[in-house]
Coordinates of C-alpha atoms and ligand atoms in Angstrom, one line a residue:
M1 CA 1.4 -20.2 -1.2
T2 CA 4.7 -20.3 -2.9
L3 CA 6.0 -17.4 -5.0
K4 CA 8.4 -18.1 -7.9
P5 CA 9.5 -14.7 -9.2
K6 CA 10.5 -14.2 -12.8
V7 CA 11.9 -10.8 -13.7
L8 CA 11.4 -8.9 -17.0
R9 CA 13.7 -5.8 -17.4
F10 CA 13.0 -2.6 -19.3
E11 CA 15.0 0.5 -19.9
S12 CA 12.0 2.8 -19.7
L13 CA 8.3 2.4 -19.0
P14 CA 5.4 4.7 -18.2
S15 CA 4.8 2.7 -15.1
T16 CA 5.9 -0.9 -14.1
N17 CA 2.4 -1.4 -12.6
T18 CA 0.7 -0.5 -15.8
E19 CA 2.9 -2.8 -17.9
L20 CA 2.4 -5.7 -15.5
A21 CA -1.3 -5.1 -15.4
R22 CA -1.3 -5.4 -19.2
L23 CA 0.6 -8.7 -19.0
A24 CA -1.7 -9.9 -16.2
S25 CA -4.7 -9.3 -18.3
E26 CA -3.2 -11.5 -21.0
G27 CA -3.0 -14.3 -18.4
A28 CA 0.6 -14.0 -17.0
A29 CA 1.4 -16.3 -14.1
E30 CA 1.8 -15.3 -10.5
G31 CA 5.3 -14.2 -9.8
L32 CA 5.9 -12.4 -13.0
A33 CA 7.9 -9.2 -12.1
V34 CA 8.8 -6.1 -14.0
V35 CA 11.8 -3.7 -13.3
A36 CA 12.5 -0.5 -15.2
D37 CA 15.5 1.8 -15.1
E38 CA 13.1 4.8 -15.2
Q39 CA 9.3 5.5 -15.2
T40 CA 7.9 8.4 -17.2
A41 CA 4.5 8.2 -15.4
G42 CA 5.3 6.4 -12.1
R43 CA 2.4 6.8 -9.8
G44 CA 1.4 6.6 -6.1
R45 CA -2.0 6.3 -4.6
L46 CA -4.9 8.4 -5.8
Q47 CA -3.0 9.1 -9.1
R48 CA -0.3 11.0 -7.3
E49 CA 3.0 11.2 -9.0
W50 CA 5.9 8.9 -8.0
S51 CA 9.1 10.5 -9.1
S52 CA 11.2 7.9 -11.0
P53 CA 14.2 9.3 -12.8
K54 CA 16.6 7.0 -14.6
G55 CA 18.9 5.0 -12.4
A56 CA 17.9 6.8 -9.2
G57 CA 15.5 4.2 -7.8
L58 CA 14.4 0.6 -7.9
Y59 CA 11.1 0.6 -9.8
F60 CA 9.5 -2.8 -9.4
S61 CA 6.2 -4.6 -9.7
I62 CA 5.2 -8.2 -9.1
L63 CA 2.0 -10.1 -10.1
L64 CA 0.2 -11.9 -7.3
R65 CA -2.9 -14.1 -7.5
P66 CA -3.5 -14.6 -3.8
K67 CA -5.8 -17.3 -2.5
I68 CA -6.9 -15.5 0.6
P69 CA -10.3 -13.9 1.5
T70 CA -10.8 -10.5 -0.2
E71 CA -11.1 -8.8 3.2
H72 CA -7.5 -9.7 3.9
W73 CA -6.1 -8.2 0.7
P74 CA -5.0 -4.9 2.4
L75 CA -2.5 -7.1 4.2
I76 CA -0.7 -7.5 0.9
T77 CA 0.7 -4.0 1.4
F78 CA 1.7 -5.0 5.0
M79 CA 3.4 -8.1 3.7
A80 CA 5.3 -6.0 1.1
A81 CA 6.4 -3.5 3.7
L82 CA 7.8 -6.3 5.8
A83 CA 9.6 -7.7 2.8
V84 CA 11.1 -4.4 1.9
S85 CA 12.1 -3.8 5.5
D86 CA 14.0 -7.2 5.5
A87 CA 15.5 -6.6 2.1
L88 CA 16.9 -3.2 3.0
T89 CA 18.3 -4.5 6.3
E90 CA 19.9 -7.5 4.6
A91 CA 21.3 -5.7 1.5
T92 CA 22.2 -2.3 3.1
G93 CA 22.1 -2.7 6.9
L94 CA 19.4 0.0 7.2
Q95 CA 16.7 -0.2 9.8
T96 CA 13.4 1.1 8.7
D97 CA 10.2 2.2 10.3
I98 CA 6.8 1.5 8.7
K99 CA 4.2 4.2 8.4
W100 CA 0.6 3.0 7.9
P101 CA -0.4 2.0 5.3
N102 CA 2.3 2.0 2.7
D103 CA 5.5 3.9 3.5
L104 CA 8.9 2.8 4.7
L105 CA 10.8 5.5 6.5
V106 CA 14.4 6.0 7.5
N107 CA 15.0 8.9 10.0
E108 CA 11.3 9.8 9.6
R109 CA 11.8 10.3 5.8
K110 CA 10.2 8.2 3.1
I111 CA 12.6 5.8 1.4
C112 CA 10.1 3.5 -0.2
G113 CA 6.4 3.7 -1.3
I114 CA 4.2 0.7 -2.1
L115 CA 1.2 0.6 -4.4
A116 CA -1.0 -2.5 -4.5
E117 CA -3.7 -2.4 -7.1
A118 CA -6.4 -5.1 -7.5
I119 CA -7.4 -5.9 -11.1
E120 CA -9.8 -8.3 -12.8
T121 CA -8.1 -10.7 -15.3
H122 CA -9.3 -13.6 -17.2
P123 CA -7.8 -16.2 -14.8
G124 CA -9.4 -14.3 -11.8
R125 CA -8.7 -11.3 -9.6
A126 CA -5.1 -10.4 -9.2
V127 CA -2.9 -7.8 -7.4
I128 CA -0.2 -5.7 -9.0
L129 CA 2.2 -5.0 -6.2
G130 CA 4.4 -2.0 -7.0
I131 CA 7.4 -1.0 -5.0
G132 CA 9.5 2.1 -5.4
I133 CA 12.8 2.4 -3.5
N134 CA 14.9 5.5 -3.6
L135 CA 18.5 4.6 -4.3
T136 CA 20.0 8.1 -4.7
Q137 CA 18.9 11.6 -3.8
N138 CA 18.1 12.2 -7.5
A139 CA 15.1 9.9 -7.1
F140 CA 13.0 12.8 -5.9
P141 CA 12.7 16.6 -6.6
P142 CA 14.4 19.0 -4.1
E143 CA 11.1 20.1 -2.7
L144 CA 10.7 16.6 -1.2
A145 CA 14.1 16.7 0.5
N146 CA 12.6 17.3 4.0
V147 CA 10.2 14.3 3.7
A148 CA 12.2 11.8 1.5
T149 CA 15.5 10.0 1.6
S150 CA 17.5 7.4 -0.2
V151 CA 19.6 4.3 0.4
S152 CA 22.8 6.2 -0.6
A153 CA 22.0 9.2 1.7
A154 CA 21.0 7.0 4.6
T155 CA 24.0 4.6 4.4
G156 CA 26.6 7.0 3.0
A157 CA 27.5 4.2 0.5
R158 CA 26.7 3.4 -3.1
A159 CA 23.3 1.7 -3.4
E160 CA 23.5 -1.6 -5.3
R161 CA 20.2 -2.0 -7.1
E162 CA 20.8 -5.7 -8.0
T163 CA 21.7 -6.7 -4.5
I164 CA 18.6 -5.0 -3.1
L165 CA 16.4 -6.5 -5.8
A166 CA 17.8 -10.0 -5.1
A167 CA 17.1 -9.6 -1.3
L168 CA 13.6 -8.2 -2.1
L169 CA 12.7 -11.2 -4.2
S170 CA 13.7 -13.7 -1.6
A171 CA 12.0 -11.6 1.2
L172 CA 8.8 -11.4 -0.8
S173 CA 8.8 -15.1 -1.3
R174 CA 9.2 -15.7 2.5
W175 CA 6.5 -13.2 3.6
Y176 CA 4.1 -14.2 0.9
A177 CA 4.0 -17.7 2.3
L178 CA 2.6 -16.2 5.6
L179 CA -0.2 -14.3 4.0
S180 CA -2.7 -17.0 4.9
E181 CA -1.9 -16.3 8.5
P182 CA -3.1 -12.7 9.0
E183 CA -2.3 -12.6 12.7
K184 CA 1.4 -13.2 12.0
I185 CA 1.6 -10.5 9.4
V186 CA -0.2 -8.0 11.6
A187 CA 1.9 -8.8 14.6
A188 CA 5.2 -8.6 12.7
W189 CA 4.1 -5.3 11.0
C190 CA 3.1 -3.8 14.4
S191 CA 6.5 -4.8 15.9
R192 CA 8.3 -2.9 13.2
S193 CA 6.0 0.2 13.0
S194 CA 6.3 3.1 15.5
Y195 CA 2.9 4.2 14.1
A196 CA 1.1 1.1 15.2
D197 CA 0.4 2.0 18.8
G198 CA 0.5 5.1 21.0
K199 CA 1.4 7.6 18.3
L200 CA -0.3 11.0 18.1
V201 CA -1.3 11.4 14.5
Q202 CA -3.5 13.3 12.1
V203 CA -5.3 11.2 9.5
S204 CA -6.7 12.7 6.3
N205 CA -8.8 11.0 3.8
G206 CA -9.0 13.9 1.4
D207 CA -12.3 15.2 2.8
E208 CA -11.9 14.9 6.5
V209 CA -9.1 15.2 9.0
W210 CA -9.1 13.4 12.4
Q211 CA -6.6 13.6 15.2
G212 CA -6.0 10.8 17.6
T213 CA -3.7 8.3 19.1
T214 CA -3.0 5.0 17.2
R215 CA -4.3 1.9 19.0
G216 CA -3.1 -1.0 16.9
V217 CA -4.3 -2.5 13.7
E218 CA -7.3 -4.8 12.9
R219 CA -6.8 -8.3 11.4
D220 CA -7.8 -6.8 8.0
G221 CA -5.2 -4.0 8.2
A222 CA -7.5 -1.1 9.3
L223 CA -5.8 1.4 11.6
R224 CA -7.4 1.9 15.1
L225 CA -7.5 5.5 16.0
G226 CA -8.4 6.5 19.6
T227 CA -10.0 10.0 19.5
A228 CA -10.3 12.6 22.2
S229 CA -13.9 11.6 22.9
G230 CA -12.7 8.1 23.8
E231 CA -14.1 6.3 20.8
I232 CA -12.1 4.0 18.4
R233 CA -12.3 5.0 14.8
L234 CA -11.3 2.4 12.2
V235 CA -9.3 4.0 9.3
R236 CA -9.3 2.0 6.0
A237 CA -7.8 4.6 3.7
G238 CA -5.9 7.9 4.1
D239 CA -2.7 9.6 4.9
V240 CA -1.2 9.6 8.3
Y241 CA 0.9 12.5 9.7
S242 CA 2.8 12.3 13.0
V243 CA 1.9 15.2 15.3
R244 CA 4.4 16.3 17.9
S245 CA 2.7 16.5 21.3
S246 CA 2.9 20.0 22.8
S247 CA 3.4 18.7 26.3
Ligands
LIG1 C1 3.2 5.7 -2.8 O1 2.1 6.5 -3.0 O2 4.0 5.9 -1.9 C2 3.3 4.5 -3.8 C3 4.5 4.6 -4.6 C4 4.6 3.4 -5.5 C5 5.7 3.5 -6.5 C6 6.0 2.3 -7.3 S1 7.4 2.4 -8.3 C7 7.0 0.9 -9.1 C8 5.4 0.9 -9.3 N1 5.0 1.5 -10.5 C9 4.3 2.7 -10.3 O3 3.8 3.4 -11.2 N2 4.2 2.8 -9.0 C10 4.8 1.8 -8.2 P1 1.6 7.6 -2.0 O4 1.6 7.2 -0.6 O5 0.4 8.2 -2.6 O6 2.8 8.7 -2.1 C11 2.9 9.6 -3.2 C12 3.6 10.8 -2.7 O7 4.9 10.6 -2.3 C13 3.7 11.9 -3.7 O8 2.5 12.7 -3.8 C14 4.9 12.7 -3.3 O9 4.5 13.7 -2.3 C15 5.8 11.7 -2.6 N3 6.8 11.2 -3.6 C16 6.8 11.2 -4.9 N4 7.9 10.6 -5.4 C17 8.6 10.2 -4.3 C18 9.9 9.6 -4.1 N5 10.6 9.1 -5.2 N6 10.3 9.4 -2.9 C19 9.6 9.8 -1.8 N7 8.4 10.5 -1.9 C20 8.0 10.6 -3.1

């Protein structure tokens, strides 16, 4: 699968994902991408807010029409995390950690969030892949300062949005070509995530909270959680929090 990105730029949008979903429903081709200087209704998973002030972040969405079995679609988020990780290293020298399922961390703080949304369109099912990268500390409100960071804070240098965007487009094209080989995506993801194996975590899906130790990732992207009773629980959606061991 070859991806040929074509970027449309906007000063301000409610959400790059929403705008691209609209274009996708009108039949836009795979690879169409949208970038905005600000989002007035940027969102995360479960309709949470993604703080997106003007000029403070890279707010980006790209349209994918993947020809892979639906059960492997969660790997699109993994593929995107690998691409952002490459792009940040190439463009800024930063080394990132990946937190299941959709966060990139630097020094245990979130620098990027990924939101992949599947939609029905006339030419078939599509994915709107949204990526938000914090460029400066203005990208998020002060109350998130303990859990969020930005390229400029982490590198001590000015964050060049266009350099990061160019690196992201080529990294996405590279990793997208591997999407039909789930083992490779999962293996690469696990090698770059401190959360993949042996991490004591709490997982919350909104209703329930489980504690356990991570035991790798299934071929479809589900997180394997080893619980105290010795069973393996497969987690397909939720938020993961690192727990410091008391020993
Ligand atoms: C995400 O959701 O991390 C997915 C974020 C995707 C944003 C991109 S920007 C381009 C495209 N267009 C959109 O409208 N969205 C995508 P989630 O894992 O649910 O995390 C959301 C949580 O992260 C919020 O509830 C806050 O706690 C926190 N948060 C909000 N803004 C943040 C920021 N700028 N940096 C770090 N954390 C933030």
